[in-house]
PDB file of C-alpha atoms in Angstrom:
ATOM      1  CA  MET A 207      43.120  56.259  20.705  1.00 45.00           C
ATOM      2  CA  LYS A 208      41.609  56.662  17.273  1.00 42.00           C
ATOM      3  CA  GLN A 209      43.510  53.628  16.014  1.00 43.00           C
ATOM      4  CA  LEU A 210      42.188  51.549  18.922  1.00 40.00           C
ATOM      5  CA  ALA A 211      38.589  52.619  18.175  1.00 42.00           C
ATOM      6  CA  TYR A 212      39.088  51.805  14.493  1.00 41.00           C
ATOM      7  CA  LEU A 213      40.430  48.322  15.348  1.00 38.00           C
ATOM      8  CA  PHE A 214      37.562  47.711  17.742  1.00 40.00           C
ATOM      9  CA  GLY A 215      35.083  48.632  14.972  1.00 46.00           C
ATOM     10  CA  ILE A 216      36.646  46.167  12.545  1.00 42.00           C
ATOM     11  CA  ILE A 217      36.469  43.351  15.121  1.00 42.00           C
ATOM     12  CA  LEU A 218      32.820  44.176  15.889  1.00 42.00           C
ATOM     13  CA  TRP A 219      31.894  44.180  12.177  1.00 46.00           C
ATOM     14  CA  ALA A 220      33.670  40.839  11.613  1.00 42.00           C
ATOM     15  CA  THR A 221      31.846  39.320  14.591  1.00 43.00           C
ATOM     16  CA  ILE A 222      28.416  40.464  13.390  1.00 42.00           C
ATOM     17  CA  SER A 223      29.159  39.271   9.860  1.00 42.00           C
ATOM     18  CA  SER A 224      30.323  35.895  11.112  1.00 43.00           C
ATOM     19  CA  CYS A 225      27.183  35.444  13.201  1.00 43.00           C
ATOM     20  CA  SER A 226      24.886  36.234  10.291  1.00 43.00           C
ATOM     21  CA  GLN A 227      26.813  33.884   8.015  1.00 40.00           C
ATOM     22  CA  ASN A 228      26.679  31.097  10.579  1.00 43.00           C
ATOM     23  CA  GLU A 229      22.923  31.571  10.924  1.00 43.00           C
ATOM     24  CA  TYR A 230      22.471  31.443   7.146  1.00 38.00           C
ATOM     25  CA  LYS A 231      24.687  28.344   6.921  1.00 38.00           C
ATOM     26  CA  SER A 232      22.779  26.579   9.677  1.00 42.00           C
ATOM     27  CA  GLU A 233      19.493  27.169   7.826  1.00 45.00           C
ATOM     28  CA  ALA A 234      20.998  25.966   4.566  1.00 40.00           C
ATOM     29  CA  MET A 235      22.403  22.865   6.275  1.00 40.00           C
ATOM     30  CA  ALA A 236      19.028  22.137   7.841  1.00 45.00           C
ATOM     31  CA  MET A 237      17.351  22.423   4.458  1.00 46.00           C
ATOM     32  CA  ALA A 238      19.985  20.235   2.781  1.00 41.00           C
ATOM     33  CA  TYR A 239      19.652  17.681   5.578  1.00 42.00           C
ATOM     34  CA  ASP A 240      15.890  17.481   5.116  1.00 46.00           C
ATOM     35  CA  VAL A 241      16.191  17.108   1.344  1.00 41.00           C
ATOM     36  CA  SER A 242      18.864  14.443   1.700  1.00 39.00           C
ATOM     37  CA  LYS A 243      16.724  12.616   4.227  1.00 43.00           C
ATOM     38  CA  GLU A 244      13.720  12.671   1.887  1.00 41.00           C
ATOM     39  CA  GLN A 245      15.753  11.372  -1.071  1.00 39.00           C
ATOM     40  CA  GLY A 246      17.428   8.670   1.017  1.00 40.00           C
ATOM     41  CA  ILE A 247      21.016   9.812   0.374  1.00 33.00           C
ATOM     42  CA  LEU A 248      22.247  10.359   3.949  1.00 33.00           C
ATOM     43  CA  GLY A 249      25.587   8.959   4.921  1.00 34.00           C
ATOM     44  CA  GLU A 250      26.750   7.125   7.998  1.00 36.00           C
ATOM     45  CA  THR A 251      24.975   9.532  10.338  1.00 34.00           C
ATOM     46  CA  SER A 252      21.583   8.669   8.901  1.00 36.00           C
ATOM     47  CA  GLN A 253      22.358   4.948   8.946  1.00 38.00           C
ATOM     48  CA  SER A 254      23.420   5.011  12.583  1.00 36.00           C
ATOM     49  CA  ALA A 255      20.311   6.989  13.510  1.00 35.00           C
ATOM     50  CA  SER A 256      18.069   4.511  11.729  1.00 37.00           C
ATOM     51  CA  SER A 257      19.861   1.561  13.358  1.00 37.00           C
ATOM     52  CA  SER A 258      19.429   3.056  16.822  1.00 36.00           C
ATOM     53  CA  GLY A 259      15.737   3.675  16.219  1.00 39.00           C
ATOM     54  CA  GLY A 260      15.052   0.264  14.694  1.00 37.00           C
ATOM     55  CA  THR A 261      13.963  -1.304  17.971  1.00 36.00           C
ATOM     56  CA  GLU A 262      11.436   1.434  18.612  1.00 40.00           C
ATOM     57  CA  ILE A 263       9.952   1.134  15.084  1.00 41.00           C
ATOM     58  CA  SER A 264       9.704  -2.637  15.297  1.00 45.00           C
ATOM     59  CA  GLU A 265       8.003  -2.378  18.687  1.00 45.00           C
ATOM     60  CA  ASN A 266       5.444   0.077  17.268  1.00 51.00           C
ATOM     61  CA  ASN A 267       4.783  -2.224  14.312  1.00 50.00           C
ATOM     62  CA  ALA A 268       4.326  -5.185  16.627  1.00 47.00           C
ATOM     63  CA  SER A 269       1.660  -3.351  18.609  1.00 50.00           C
ATOM     64  CA  LEU A 270      -0.089  -2.154  15.423  1.00 64.00           C
ATOM     65  CA  GLN A 271      -3.226  -4.001  14.416  1.00 82.00           C
ATOM     66  CA  ARG A 272      -2.869  -6.009  11.218  1.00 88.00           C
ATOM     67  CA  LYS A 273      -4.510  -4.473   8.131  1.00 92.00           C
ATOM     68  CA  ILE A 274      -6.296  -7.229   6.191  1.00 92.00           C
ATOM     69  CA  ILE A 275      -8.329  -6.836   2.998  1.00 94.00           C
ATOM     70  CA  LYS A 276     -10.934  -9.587   2.624  1.00 93.00           C
ATOM     71  CA  GLU A 277     -12.577 -10.399  -0.696  1.00 94.00           C
ATOM     72  CA  GLY A 278     -14.752 -13.341  -1.676  1.00 94.00           C
ATOM     73  CA  ASN A 279     -16.761 -14.903  -4.505  1.00 95.00           C
ATOM     74  CA  ILE A 280     -19.491 -17.499  -4.190  1.00 95.00           C
ATOM     75  CA  ARG A 281     -21.669 -19.168  -6.850  1.00 94.00           C
ATOM     76  CA  PHE A 282     -24.525 -21.514  -5.993  1.00 93.00           C
ATOM     77  CA  GLU A 283     -27.826 -22.960  -7.143  1.00 90.00           C
ATOM     78  CA  THR A 284     -31.053 -22.157  -5.302  1.00 90.00           C
ATOM     79  CA  SER A 285     -34.543 -23.599  -5.438  1.00 87.00           C
ATOM     80  CA  ASN A 286     -36.183 -20.153  -5.395  1.00 88.00           C
ATOM     81  CA  ALA A 287     -34.128 -17.244  -6.746  1.00 88.00           C
ATOM     82  CA  THR A 288     -36.652 -14.594  -5.721  1.00 88.00           C
ATOM     83  CA  LYS A 289     -36.762 -15.662  -2.070  1.00 91.00           C
ATOM     84  CA  THR A 290     -32.981 -16.091  -2.018  1.00 91.00           C
ATOM     85  CA  ARG A 291     -32.483 -12.529  -3.223  1.00 91.00           C
ATOM     86  CA  GLU A 292     -34.849 -11.207  -0.548  1.00 92.00           C
ATOM     87  CA  SER A 293     -33.005 -13.211   2.117  1.00 93.00           C
ATOM     88  CA  ILE A 294     -29.633 -11.844   0.963  1.00 93.00           C
ATOM     89  CA  LEU A 295     -30.861  -8.242   1.074  1.00 93.00           C
ATOM     90  CA  LYS A 296     -32.190  -8.815   4.572  1.00 94.00           C
ATOM     91  CA  SER A 297     -28.851 -10.251   5.736  1.00 94.00           C
ATOM     92  CA  VAL A 298     -26.975  -7.310   4.202  1.00 94.00           C
ATOM     93  CA  ASN A 299     -29.106  -4.823   6.143  1.00 94.00           C
ATOM     94  CA  GLU A 300     -28.709  -6.777   9.380  1.00 93.00           C
ATOM     95  CA  ASN A 301     -24.922  -6.701   9.031  1.00 94.00           C
ATOM     96  CA  ASN A 302     -24.766  -2.953   8.181  1.00 94.00           C
ATOM     97  CA  GLY A 303     -23.622  -3.584   4.622  1.00 94.00           C
ATOM     98  CA  TYR A 304     -24.724  -2.179   1.290  1.00 94.00           C
ATOM     99  CA  LEU A 305     -25.028  -3.256  -2.344  1.00 93.00           C
ATOM    100  CA  ALA A 306     -22.289  -1.997  -4.641  1.00 92.00           C
ATOM    101  CA  ASN A 307     -23.746  -3.771  -7.685  1.00 91.00           C
ATOM    102  CA  ASP A 308     -26.998  -5.623  -8.396  1.00 90.00           C
ATOM    103  CA  ASN A 309     -27.971  -7.043 -11.792  1.00 91.00           C
ATOM    104  CA  SER A 310     -29.466 -10.124 -13.435  1.00 87.00           C
ATOM    105  CA  THR A 311     -29.138 -11.902 -16.780  1.00 85.00           C
ATOM    106  CA  SER A 312     -31.721 -14.201 -18.382  1.00 78.00           C
ATOM    107  CA  TYR A 313     -30.751 -17.375 -20.260  1.00 74.00           C
ATOM    108  CA  GLY A 314     -33.830 -18.996 -21.762  1.00 67.00           C
ATOM    109  CA  SER A 315     -35.955 -20.285 -18.890  1.00 68.00           C
ATOM    110  CA  SER A 316     -33.443 -19.438 -16.110  1.00 75.00           C
ATOM    111  CA  THR A 317     -32.048 -16.226 -14.627  1.00 82.00           C
ATOM    112  CA  ASP A 318     -28.638 -15.554 -13.060  1.00 88.00           C
ATOM    113  CA  TYR A 319     -28.320 -12.932 -10.318  1.00 92.00           C
ATOM    114  CA  TYR A 320     -25.064 -11.055  -9.654  1.00 94.00           C
ATOM    115  CA  ILE A 321     -24.788  -9.059  -6.410  1.00 94.00           C
ATOM    116  CA  THR A 322     -21.678  -7.279  -5.094  1.00 95.00           C
ATOM    117  CA  ILE A 323     -21.842  -6.571  -1.361  1.00 95.00           C
ATOM    118  CA  ARG A 324     -19.693  -4.270   0.828  1.00 95.00           C
ATOM    119  CA  VAL A 325     -19.882  -5.224   4.469  1.00 95.00           C
ATOM    120  CA  PRO A 326     -17.860  -4.263   7.592  1.00 95.00           C
ATOM    121  CA  ALA A 327     -14.830  -6.531   7.869  1.00 93.00           C
ATOM    122  CA  ASP A 328     -15.849  -7.948  11.244  1.00 93.00           C
ATOM    123  CA  ARG A 329     -19.230  -9.038   9.762  1.00 93.00           C
ATOM    124  CA  PHE A 330     -17.866 -10.647   6.596  1.00 94.00           C
ATOM    125  CA  ASP A 331     -17.751 -14.241   7.885  1.00 93.00           C
ATOM    126  CA  ILE A 332     -21.214 -13.964   9.431  1.00 94.00           C
ATOM    127  CA  LEU A 333     -22.730 -12.682   6.186  1.00 94.00           C
ATOM    128  CA  LEU A 334     -20.986 -15.379   4.142  1.00 93.00           C
ATOM    129  CA  GLU A 335     -22.368 -18.092   6.426  1.00 93.00           C
ATOM    130  CA  GLN A 336     -25.898 -16.681   6.197  1.00 93.00           C
ATOM    131  CA  ILE A 337     -25.794 -16.526   2.398  1.00 93.00           C
ATOM    132  CA  SER A 338     -24.299 -20.024   2.106  1.00 92.00           C
ATOM    133  CA  SER A 339     -27.180 -21.437   4.159  1.00 90.00           C
ATOM    134  CA  THR A 340     -29.658 -20.413   1.430  1.00 88.00           C
ATOM    135  CA  ALA A 341     -27.843 -22.423  -1.264  1.00 89.00           C
ATOM    136  CA  LYS A 342     -29.196 -25.653  -2.689  1.00 88.00           C
ATOM    137  CA  LYS A 343     -25.781 -26.581  -4.117  1.00 89.00           C
ATOM    138  CA  ILE A 344     -22.597 -24.509  -3.900  1.00 92.00           C
ATOM    139  CA  ASP A 345     -20.688 -24.592  -7.201  1.00 92.00           C
ATOM    140  CA  SER A 346     -17.673 -22.551  -6.102  1.00 92.00           C
ATOM    141  CA  LYS A 347     -16.399 -20.447  -3.200  1.00 93.00           C
ATOM    142  CA  ASP A 348     -13.222 -18.365  -3.222  1.00 93.00           C
ATOM    143  CA  ILE A 349     -12.151 -16.289  -0.218  1.00 93.00           C
ATOM    144  CA  LYS A 350      -8.973 -14.172  -0.251  1.00 93.00           C
ATOM    145  CA  ALA A 351      -7.256 -12.284   2.580  1.00 93.00           C
ATOM    146  CA  LEU A 352      -4.569  -9.771   1.619  1.00 93.00           C
ATOM    147  CA  ASP A 353      -2.274  -8.382   4.338  1.00 93.00           C
ATOM    148  CA  VAL A 354      -1.491  -4.724   3.542  1.00 93.00           C
ATOM    149  CA  THR A 355      -0.046  -3.799   6.944  1.00 92.00           C
ATOM    150  CA  GLU A 356       3.413  -3.089   5.543  1.00 93.00           C
ATOM    151  CA  GLU A 357       2.070  -0.879   2.755  1.00 93.00           C
ATOM    152  CA  PHE A 358      -0.228   0.880   5.231  1.00 92.00           C
ATOM    153  CA  ILE A 359       2.697   1.749   7.542  1.00 93.00           C
ATOM    154  CA  ASP A 360       4.898   2.779   4.612  1.00 95.00           C
ATOM    155  CA  VAL A 361       2.295   5.155   3.168  1.00 94.00           C
ATOM    156  CA  GLN A 362       1.653   6.746   6.568  1.00 94.00           C
ATOM    157  CA  ALA A 363       5.378   7.232   7.174  1.00 95.00           C
ATOM    158  CA  ARG A 364       5.901   8.802   3.746  1.00 95.00           C
ATOM    159  CA  ILE A 365       2.998  11.188   4.347  1.00 95.00           C
ATOM    160  CA  ASN A 366       4.412  12.282   7.710  1.00 95.00           C
ATOM    161  CA  THR A 367       7.910  12.761   6.253  1.00 95.00           C
ATOM    162  CA  LYS A 368       6.682  14.821   3.337  1.00 94.00           C
ATOM    163  CA  LYS A 369       4.454  16.963   5.562  1.00 94.00           C
ATOM    164  CA  GLU A 370       7.372  17.670   7.884  1.00 95.00           C
ATOM    165  CA  LEU A 371       9.534  18.613   4.903  1.00 94.00           C
ATOM    166  CA  GLU A 372       6.746  20.815   3.560  1.00 93.00           C
ATOM    167  CA  ASN A 373       6.588  22.682   6.886  1.00 94.00           C
ATOM    168  CA  ARG A 374      10.362  23.209   6.801  1.00 93.00           C
ATOM    169  CA  TYR A 375      10.134  24.679   3.318  1.00 92.00           C
ATOM    170  CA  LYS A 376       7.339  26.998   4.432  1.00 92.00           C
ATOM    171  CA  GLU A 377       9.480  28.284   7.293  1.00 92.00           C
ATOM    172  CA  ILE A 378      12.386  28.926   4.919  1.00 90.00           C
ATOM    173  CA  LEU A 379      10.008  30.618   2.470  1.00 90.00           C
ATOM    174  CA  LYS A 380       9.138  33.197   5.146  1.00 89.00           C
ATOM    175  CA  GLN A 381      12.803  34.195   5.374  1.00 89.00           C
ATOM    176  CA  ALA A 382      13.523  34.214   1.621  1.00 87.00           C
ATOM    177  CA  HIS A 383      13.893  37.615  -0.082  1.00 88.00           C
ATOM    178  CA  LYS A 384      15.093  36.860  -3.600  1.00 89.00           C
ATOM    179  CA  VAL A 385      12.457  36.144  -6.227  1.00 91.00           C
ATOM    180  CA  GLU A 386      14.518  33.274  -7.594  1.00 91.00           C
ATOM    181  CA  ASP A 387      14.716  31.597  -4.173  1.00 89.00           C
ATOM    182  CA  ILE A 388      11.000  32.129  -3.561  1.00 91.00           C
ATOM    183  CA  LEU A 389      10.073  30.531  -6.874  1.00 93.00           C
ATOM    184  CA  LYS A 390      12.320  27.518  -6.253  1.00 92.00           C
ATOM    185  CA  ILE A 391      10.926  26.940  -2.774  1.00 91.00           C
ATOM    186  CA  GLU A 392       7.318  27.310  -3.969  1.00 92.00           C
ATOM    187  CA  ASN A 393       8.028  24.806  -6.740  1.00 93.00           C
ATOM    188  CA  GLU A 394       9.348  22.311  -4.188  1.00 92.00           C
ATOM    189  CA  ILE A 395       6.308  22.892  -1.971  1.00 92.00           C
ATOM    190  CA  GLY A 396       3.989  22.319  -4.947  1.00 93.00           C
ATOM    191  CA  MET A 397       5.631  18.979  -5.788  1.00 94.00           C
ATOM    192  CA  LEU A 398       5.495  17.918  -2.152  1.00 93.00           C
ATOM    193  CA  ARG A 399       1.817  18.842  -1.917  1.00 93.00           C
ATOM    194  CA  SER A 400       1.065  16.769  -5.040  1.00 94.00           C
ATOM    195  CA  ASP A 401       2.874  13.764  -3.570  1.00 95.00           C
ATOM    196  CA  ILE A 402       1.086  14.168  -0.237  1.00 95.00           C
ATOM    197  CA  GLU A 403      -2.348  14.277  -1.869  1.00 95.00           C
ATOM    198  CA  SER A 404      -1.546  11.191  -3.940  1.00 95.00           C
ATOM    199  CA  LEU A 405      -0.364   9.278  -0.869  1.00 95.00           C
ATOM    200  CA  GLU A 406      -3.397  10.407   1.142  1.00 95.00           C
ATOM    201  CA  GLY A 407      -5.654   9.122  -1.649  1.00 95.00           C
ATOM    202  CA  ARG A 408      -3.915   5.746  -1.525  1.00 94.00           C
ATOM    203  CA  LEU A 409      -4.255   5.684   2.264  1.00 94.00           C
ATOM    204  CA  ARG A 410      -7.998   6.415   2.046  1.00 94.00           C
ATOM    205  CA  TYR A 411      -8.370   3.577  -0.472  1.00 94.00           C
ATOM    206  CA  LEU A 412      -6.564   1.142   1.839  1.00 93.00           C
ATOM    207  CA  LYS A 413      -8.633   2.216   4.834  1.00 93.00           C
ATOM    208  CA  ASP A 414     -11.856   1.702   2.864  1.00 93.00           C
ATOM    209  CA  LYS A 415     -10.769  -1.737   1.656  1.00 93.00           C
ATOM    210  CA  VAL A 416      -9.707  -2.777   5.150  1.00 93.00           C
ATOM    211  CA  SER A 417     -12.829  -1.422   6.860  1.00 94.00           C
ATOM    212  CA  TYR A 418     -15.309  -2.875   4.327  1.00 94.00           C
ATOM    213  CA  SER A 419     -14.853  -6.320   2.785  1.00 95.00           C
ATOM    214  CA  THR A 420     -16.229  -7.195  -0.640  1.00 95.00           C
ATOM    215  CA  LEU A 421     -18.354 -10.263  -1.398  1.00 95.00           C
ATOM    216  CA  THR A 422     -19.592 -11.101  -4.906  1.00 95.00           C
ATOM    217  CA  VAL A 423     -22.610 -13.435  -4.958  1.00 94.00           C
ATOM    218  CA  ASN A 424     -23.811 -15.273  -8.090  1.00 94.00           C
ATOM    219  CA  PHE A 425     -26.870 -17.507  -7.724  1.00 92.00           C
ATOM    220  CA  TYR A 426     -29.322 -19.102 -10.166  1.00 89.00           C
ATOM    221  CA  GLU A 427     -32.407 -21.299 -10.321  1.00 86.00           C
ATOM    222  CA  LYS A 428     -32.795 -24.227 -12.732  1.00 80.00           C
ATOM    223  CA  ASN A 429     -36.190 -24.822 -14.358  1.00 70.00           C
ATOM    224  CA  VAL A 430     -36.020 -28.435 -15.600  1.00 59.00           C
ATOM    225  CA  THR A 431     -39.223 -29.567 -17.419  1.00 54.00           C
ATOM    226  CA  THR A 432     -39.851 -32.049 -20.263  1.00 43.00           C
ATOM    227  CA  SER A 433     -43.226 -30.953 -21.582  1.00 43.00           C
ATOM    228  CA  SER A 434     -43.661 -29.873 -25.221  1.00 43.00           C
ATOM    229  CA  HIS A 435     -45.029 -26.553 -23.984  1.00 49.00           C
ATOM    230  CA  SER A 436     -41.773 -25.795 -22.136  1.00 53.00           C
ATOM    231  CA  PHE A 437     -39.858 -26.656 -25.302  1.00 58.00           C
ATOM    232  CA  GLY A 438     -41.794 -23.887 -27.072  1.00 63.00           C
ATOM    233  CA  PHE A 439     -42.253 -25.685 -30.432  1.00 67.00           C
ATOM    234  CA  GLY A 440     -44.648 -23.098 -31.846  1.00 68.00           C
ATOM    235  CA  GLU A 441     -42.415 -20.197 -30.892  1.00 68.00           C
ATOM    236  CA  LYS A 442     -39.315 -21.900 -32.308  1.00 75.00           C
ATOM    237  CA  PHE A 443     -41.197 -22.872 -35.532  1.00 76.00           C
ATOM    238  CA  ILE A 444     -42.298 -19.283 -36.127  1.00 78.00           C
ATOM    239  CA  GLY A 445     -38.808 -18.113 -35.364  1.00 76.00           C
ATOM    240  CA  ALA A 446     -37.405 -20.557 -37.933  1.00 82.00           C
ATOM    241  CA  ILE A 447     -39.807 -19.204 -40.597  1.00 83.00           C
ATOM    242  CA  TYR A 448     -38.698 -15.655 -39.897  1.00 76.00           C
ATOM    243  CA  SER A 449     -35.046 -16.730 -39.983  1.00 83.00           C
ATOM    244  CA  GLY A 450     -35.547 -18.471 -43.347  1.00 84.00           C
ATOM    245  CA  TRP A 451     -37.337 -15.445 -44.825  1.00 83.00           C
ATOM    246  CA  GLU A 452     -34.597 -13.148 -43.576  1.00 83.00           C
ATOM    247  CA  GLY A 453     -31.974 -15.460 -45.092  1.00 83.00           C
ATOM    248  CA  MET A 454     -33.731 -15.355 -48.470  1.00 82.00           C
ATOM    249  CA  LEU A 455     -33.839 -11.547 -48.362  1.00 83.00           C
ATOM    250  CA  TRP A 456     -30.128 -11.435 -47.678  1.00 83.00           C
ATOM    251  CA  PHE A 457     -29.587 -13.787 -50.658  1.00 79.00           C
ATOM    252  CA  VAL A 458     -31.538 -11.440 -52.930  1.00 80.00           C
ATOM    253  CA  ILE A 459     -29.566  -8.496 -51.623  1.00 83.00           C
ATOM    254  CA  GLY A 460     -26.353 -10.348 -52.349  1.00 80.00           C
ATOM    255  CA  LEU A 461     -27.425 -11.098 -55.924  1.00 75.00           C
ATOM    256  CA  THR A 462     -28.461  -7.481 -56.435  1.00 80.00           C
ATOM    257  CA  SER A 463     -25.005  -6.318 -55.439  1.00 80.00           C
ATOM    258  CA  LEU A 464     -23.603  -8.502 -58.277  1.00 81.00           C
ATOM    259  CA  TRP A 465     -25.744  -6.948 -61.032  1.00 80.00           C
ATOM    260  CA  PRO A 466     -22.770  -5.746 -63.204  1.00 84.00           C
ATOM    261  CA  PHE A 467     -21.399  -9.278 -63.408  1.00 83.00           C
ATOM    262  CA  ILE A 468     -24.831 -10.703 -64.165  1.00 82.00           C
ATOM    263  CA  ILE A 469     -25.277  -8.274 -67.104  1.00 87.00           C
ATOM    264  CA  ILE A 470     -21.825  -9.169 -68.459  1.00 89.00           C
ATOM    265  CA  ILE A 471     -22.647 -12.882 -68.261  1.00 89.00           C
ATOM    266  CA  ILE A 472     -25.972 -12.361 -70.080  1.00 88.00           C
ATOM    267  CA  ILE A 473     -24.288 -10.389 -72.884  1.00 91.00           C
ATOM    268  CA  ALA A 474     -21.539 -13.029 -73.189  1.00 89.00           C
ATOM    269  CA  VAL A 475     -24.097 -15.861 -73.457  1.00 89.00           C
ATOM    270  CA  PHE A 476     -26.078 -13.906 -76.086  1.00 86.00           C
ATOM    271  CA  LEU A 477     -22.951 -13.305 -78.194  1.00 89.00           C
ATOM    272  CA  ILE A 478     -21.855 -16.942 -77.992  1.00 90.00           C
ATOM    273  CA  LYS A 479     -25.274 -18.145 -79.117  1.00 86.00           C
ATOM    274  CA  ARG A 480     -25.281 -15.622 -81.937  1.00 84.00           C
ATOM    275  CA  VAL A 481     -21.878 -16.773 -83.220  1.00 85.00           C
ATOM    276  CA  ARG A 482     -22.857 -20.429 -83.073  1.00 84.00           C
ATOM    277  CA  LYS A 483     -26.077 -19.713 -84.939  1.00 81.00           C
ATOM    278  CA  ASN A 484     -24.191 -17.877 -87.737  1.00 81.00           C
ATOM    279  CA  ARG A 485     -21.721 -20.764 -88.051  1.00 80.00           C
ATOM    280  CA  LYS A 486     -24.502 -23.316 -88.402  1.00 78.00           C
ATOM    281  CA  LYS A 487     -26.241 -21.185 -90.996  1.00 74.00           C
ATOM    282  CA  LYS A 488     -23.050 -20.835 -93.047  1.00 73.00           C
ATOM    283  CA  LYS A 489     -22.433 -24.605 -93.049  1.00 68.00           C
ATOM    284  CA  GLY A 490     -25.994 -25.204 -94.281  1.00 63.00           C
ATOM    285  CA  ASN A 491     -25.535 -22.874 -97.255  1.00 60.00           C
ATOM    286  CA  ASP A 492     -22.276 -24.620 -98.298  1.00 58.00           C
ATOM    287  CA  ILE A 493     -24.140 -27.922 -98.864  1.00 54.00           C
ATOM    288  CA  PHE A 494     -26.212 -26.442-101.737  1.00 51.00           C
ATOM    289  CA  ASP A 495     -23.272 -24.859-103.527  1.00 54.00           C
ATOM    290  CA  PHE A 496     -22.292 -26.750-106.798  1.00 50.00           C
ATOM    291  CA  PRO A 497     -18.861 -26.686-108.375  1.00 55.00           C
ATOM    292  CA  PRO A 498     -18.529 -24.472-111.448  1.00 55.00           C
ATOM    293  CA  VAL A 499     -19.011 -26.098-114.965  1.00 52.00           C
ATOM    294  CA  LYS A 500     -15.926 -26.258-117.080  1.00 50.00           C
TER     295      LYS A 500
END
């Protein structure tokens, strides 16, 4: 009877031990499966699963609205730059846009205006048409449309995958008891969180670019006159005098920086003249010398 009870105890202990080990193995396999799935190293099982779900993914992509980034540049001449700028600002407000950049540069008697506009994508063409109507002559127009639908879907899918993996790690972290295991899991969660934040930042950027198109406007006004007053003769003449005076000052400064060489040249010229003078004086004295009387 005692032997039977002892045998029954061994069987019960082996059963409990086996159950706990199977539970631990199932968790480990789930974790390994998730990691393998994230790193793209699954075998035939993963490939068959992806092939069976391909139709569903393609159907979802087909029903997804295309994500298009529109950007444009336009340069034109106008008969009145001030009124054109006011008209552009009015059109921007009417189309719920805003100015991302606004500056001007003067070149002599003319001024170039550079305006960068962000406008809702569905109002881009309307705004472009309104601005083009104010042009006297369009020099250039460049409109680009970039389809980022594939990147948009890819970034969203990667975010979802990494978030799901992060949740799995958090569940495993609750059951971990060893400090070493806890540290490893927290390290993995930290790297996943960094990747998720980076991908979410990219997704926000794409959404902003898709929602609001960018239009850069450059316009100018020509002031063509032939009068002597417009030429500005007096102003240019005075400017030439100042330029000449400044040039002379720079020349003097340049000579001043060469003062050691100038002193050496002066000393050399003085010595040469002195030697020549002594030679001439010696030749003159030799003329009056008589030969000795024998």
